[in-house]
Tab-separated table of C-alpha atoms in Angstrom:
chain	number	residue	atom	x	y	z
A	18	MET	CA	4.589	215.332	-58.479
A	19	LYS	CA	5.292	218.496	-60.456
A	20	ARG	CA	3.414	221.595	-59.366
A	21	LYS	CA	1.397	221.966	-62.542
A	22	GLU	CA	0.308	218.336	-62.375
A	23	GLN	CA	-1.428	218.867	-59.050
A	24	TYR	CA	-4.283	220.724	-60.764
A	25	LYS	CA	-6.779	218.904	-62.937
A	26	GLU	CA	-8.025	219.814	-66.341
A	27	ALA	CA	-11.729	220.660	-66.373
A	28	GLU	CA	-12.372	218.165	-69.165
A	29	ALA	CA	-16.110	218.870	-69.247
A	30	LEU	CA	-15.252	222.397	-70.432
A	31	THR	CA	-13.091	221.302	-73.374
A	32	VAL	CA	-13.753	223.145	-76.637
A	33	THR	CA	-12.838	221.708	-80.034
A	34	GLN	CA	-12.234	223.773	-83.155
A	35	GLU	CA	-11.210	222.772	-86.666
A	36	VAL	CA	-8.656	224.825	-88.589
A	37	ARG	CA	-7.101	224.468	-92.058
A	38	VAL	CA	-3.392	225.207	-92.484
A	39	ARG	CA	-2.998	228.290	-94.654
A	40	PHE	CA	-0.204	228.723	-97.196
A	41	ASN	CA	1.363	231.668	-95.328
A	42	GLU	CA	1.807	229.480	-92.205
A	43	THR	CA	4.210	227.103	-93.926
A	44	ASP	CA	7.912	227.109	-94.681
A	45	PRO	CA	9.391	226.443	-98.169
A	46	LEU	CA	8.901	222.688	-97.595
A	47	GLY	CA	5.162	223.151	-97.007
A	48	ILE	CA	5.446	222.333	-93.289
A	49	VAL	CA	3.849	224.580	-90.653
A	50	TRP	CA	6.477	226.906	-89.185
A	51	HIS	CA	6.805	226.136	-85.471
A	52	GLY	CA	5.790	229.642	-84.334
A	53	TYR	CA	2.301	229.288	-85.764
A	54	TYR	CA	1.365	226.649	-83.208
A	55	ILE	CA	1.138	229.422	-80.600
A	56	THR	CA	-1.318	231.171	-82.946
A	57	TYR	CA	-3.315	227.944	-83.169
A	58	PHE	CA	-3.412	227.852	-79.367
A	59	GLU	CA	-4.864	231.362	-79.480
A	60	ASP	CA	-7.512	230.197	-81.951
A	61	GLY	CA	-8.466	227.484	-79.470
A	62	ARG	CA	-8.408	229.850	-76.497
A	63	GLU	CA	-10.614	232.367	-78.297
A	64	ALA	CA	-13.096	229.623	-79.257
A	65	PHE	CA	-13.113	228.504	-75.612
A	66	GLY	CA	-13.752	232.054	-74.415
A	67	ARG	CA	-16.584	232.654	-76.863
A	68	GLN	CA	-18.275	229.357	-76.000
A	69	HIS	CA	-17.963	229.765	-72.234
A	70	GLY	CA	-18.480	233.511	-71.850
A	71	ILE	CA	-14.912	234.489	-70.928
A	72	SER	CA	-13.640	235.894	-74.205
A	73	TYR	CA	-11.083	238.692	-74.227
A	74	LEU	CA	-13.949	241.150	-74.787
A	75	ASP	CA	-15.919	239.698	-71.854
A	76	ILE	CA	-12.899	240.033	-69.579
A	77	HIS	CA	-12.169	243.551	-70.838
A	78	SER	CA	-15.793	244.590	-70.181
A	79	HIS	CA	-15.145	243.846	-66.495
A	80	GLY	CA	-12.069	246.101	-66.480
A	81	TYR	CA	-9.352	243.444	-66.720
A	82	THR	CA	-6.810	242.143	-69.176
A	83	THR	CA	-5.171	238.724	-69.148
A	84	PRO	CA	-1.694	238.789	-70.662
A	85	ILE	CA	0.127	235.538	-71.256
A	86	VAL	CA	3.065	235.161	-68.889
A	87	LYS	CA	4.164	231.687	-69.959
A	88	SER	CA	3.675	229.430	-72.944
A	89	SER	CA	5.014	226.015	-73.853
A	90	CYS	CA	4.690	223.936	-76.982
A	91	GLU	CA	5.786	220.381	-77.716
A	92	HIS	CA	5.802	219.273	-81.343
A	93	LYS	CA	5.057	215.631	-82.131
A	94	LEU	CA	4.183	215.451	-85.855
A	95	PRO	CA	4.307	218.088	-88.591
A	96	LEU	CA	1.243	219.690	-90.113
A	97	LYS	CA	1.377	220.656	-93.787
A	98	TYR	CA	-0.243	223.138	-96.094
A	99	GLY	CA	-3.920	222.277	-96.617
A	100	ASP	CA	-4.178	219.929	-93.630
A	101	VAL	CA	-7.340	220.207	-91.576
A	102	PHE	CA	-6.648	219.733	-87.900
A	103	ARG	CA	-8.491	220.176	-84.647
A	104	ILE	CA	-7.503	221.981	-81.493
A	105	GLU	CA	-8.829	220.810	-78.138
A	106	THR	CA	-8.594	223.548	-75.525
A	107	THR	CA	-9.184	222.818	-71.849
A	108	ILE	CA	-8.961	225.098	-68.841
A	109	VAL	CA	-7.124	223.868	-65.757
A	110	ASP	CA	-8.823	224.149	-62.374
A	111	THR	CA	-6.340	226.017	-60.177
A	112	PRO	CA	-6.822	227.987	-56.957
A	113	ALA	CA	-4.233	230.549	-58.096
A	114	ALA	CA	-5.473	233.806	-59.661
A	115	LYS	CA	-4.559	232.861	-63.197
A	116	MET	CA	-5.954	231.039	-66.195
A	117	ILE	CA	-4.131	227.952	-67.382
A	118	PHE	CA	-5.130	226.469	-70.715
A	119	ARG	CA	-3.886	223.197	-72.150
A	120	TYR	CA	-4.000	222.380	-75.839
A	121	LYS	CA	-3.925	219.268	-77.971
A	122	ILE	CA	-3.682	219.574	-81.733
A	123	PHE	CA	-4.753	216.495	-83.685
A	124	ASP	CA	-4.092	215.858	-87.357
A	125	ALA	CA	-6.750	214.510	-89.741
A	126	ASP	CA	-5.838	210.934	-88.747
A	127	ASN	CA	-6.438	211.735	-85.046
A	128	ASN	CA	-2.727	211.656	-84.195
A	129	ILE	CA	-1.427	214.232	-81.736
A	130	ALA	CA	0.624	216.740	-83.695
A	131	CYS	CA	1.312	219.167	-80.854
A	132	THR	CA	0.563	219.801	-77.190
A	133	GLY	CA	1.015	222.926	-75.144
A	134	GLU	CA	0.012	225.196	-72.335
A	135	THR	CA	-0.422	228.903	-71.696
A	136	ILE	CA	-0.699	230.777	-68.421
A	137	GLN	CA	-2.436	234.144	-68.146
A	138	VAL	CA	-2.688	236.472	-65.164
A	139	PHE	CA	-5.303	239.107	-64.394
A	140	LEU	CA	-4.366	242.790	-64.553
A	141	ASN	CA	-6.789	245.466	-63.431
A	142	SER	CA	-7.390	248.683	-65.380
A	143	GLU	CA	-4.268	250.232	-63.803
A	144	GLY	CA	-2.158	247.299	-64.975
A	145	ILE	CA	-1.720	245.856	-61.468
A	146	MET	CA	-1.572	242.069	-61.243
A	147	GLN	CA	-4.378	240.622	-59.152
A	148	LEU	CA	-3.468	238.153	-56.435
A	149	ASN	CA	-7.062	236.934	-56.119
A	150	TYR	CA	-9.574	236.065	-58.795
A	151	PRO	CA	-11.633	239.070	-59.921
A	152	PRO	CA	-15.284	238.793	-58.760
A	153	PHE	CA	-16.634	238.183	-62.279
A	154	PHE	CA	-14.237	235.258	-62.743
A	155	GLU	CA	-15.147	233.755	-59.346
A	156	GLU	CA	-18.783	233.903	-60.456
A	157	TRP	CA	-17.882	232.232	-63.746
A	158	ARG	CA	-15.927	229.498	-61.957
A	159	SER	CA	-18.928	228.835	-59.723
A	160	LYS	CA	-21.328	228.802	-62.673
A	161	VAL	CA	-19.282	226.181	-64.572
A	162	GLY	CA	-18.647	224.015	-61.502
A	163	LEU	CA	-15.014	224.800	-60.745
A	164	ILE	CA	-15.777	225.864	-57.158
């Protein structure tokens, strides 16, 4: 078993958001340029944070930042200009002091267009990586049933 597969997605915390492909996100053929999928992941992550009380602003108010240290993206089907798609964002339950989000992007016909994952670590106000969850995040994990 791969390391990342040993932790389970907290499916009950999944957030879904609809997005429409904008003209500036496409190449000359009208297909979404591959780099925009990472932006779509951010849209999903921000929706997740707002819905569950761990937005970037919430985290910052506790004196922390959460930079992305790893991202992966696997393209399955192209999205095109004008398409409406949905992003499903789920947090992964891990004992390590980091946030792992997994993403599924579905086209209008409910086909998976893209999957991916991002990993974020916690830095305190001095920019030092935290080896344990910050207290506010431990409280959040307990509140949503991850502990």
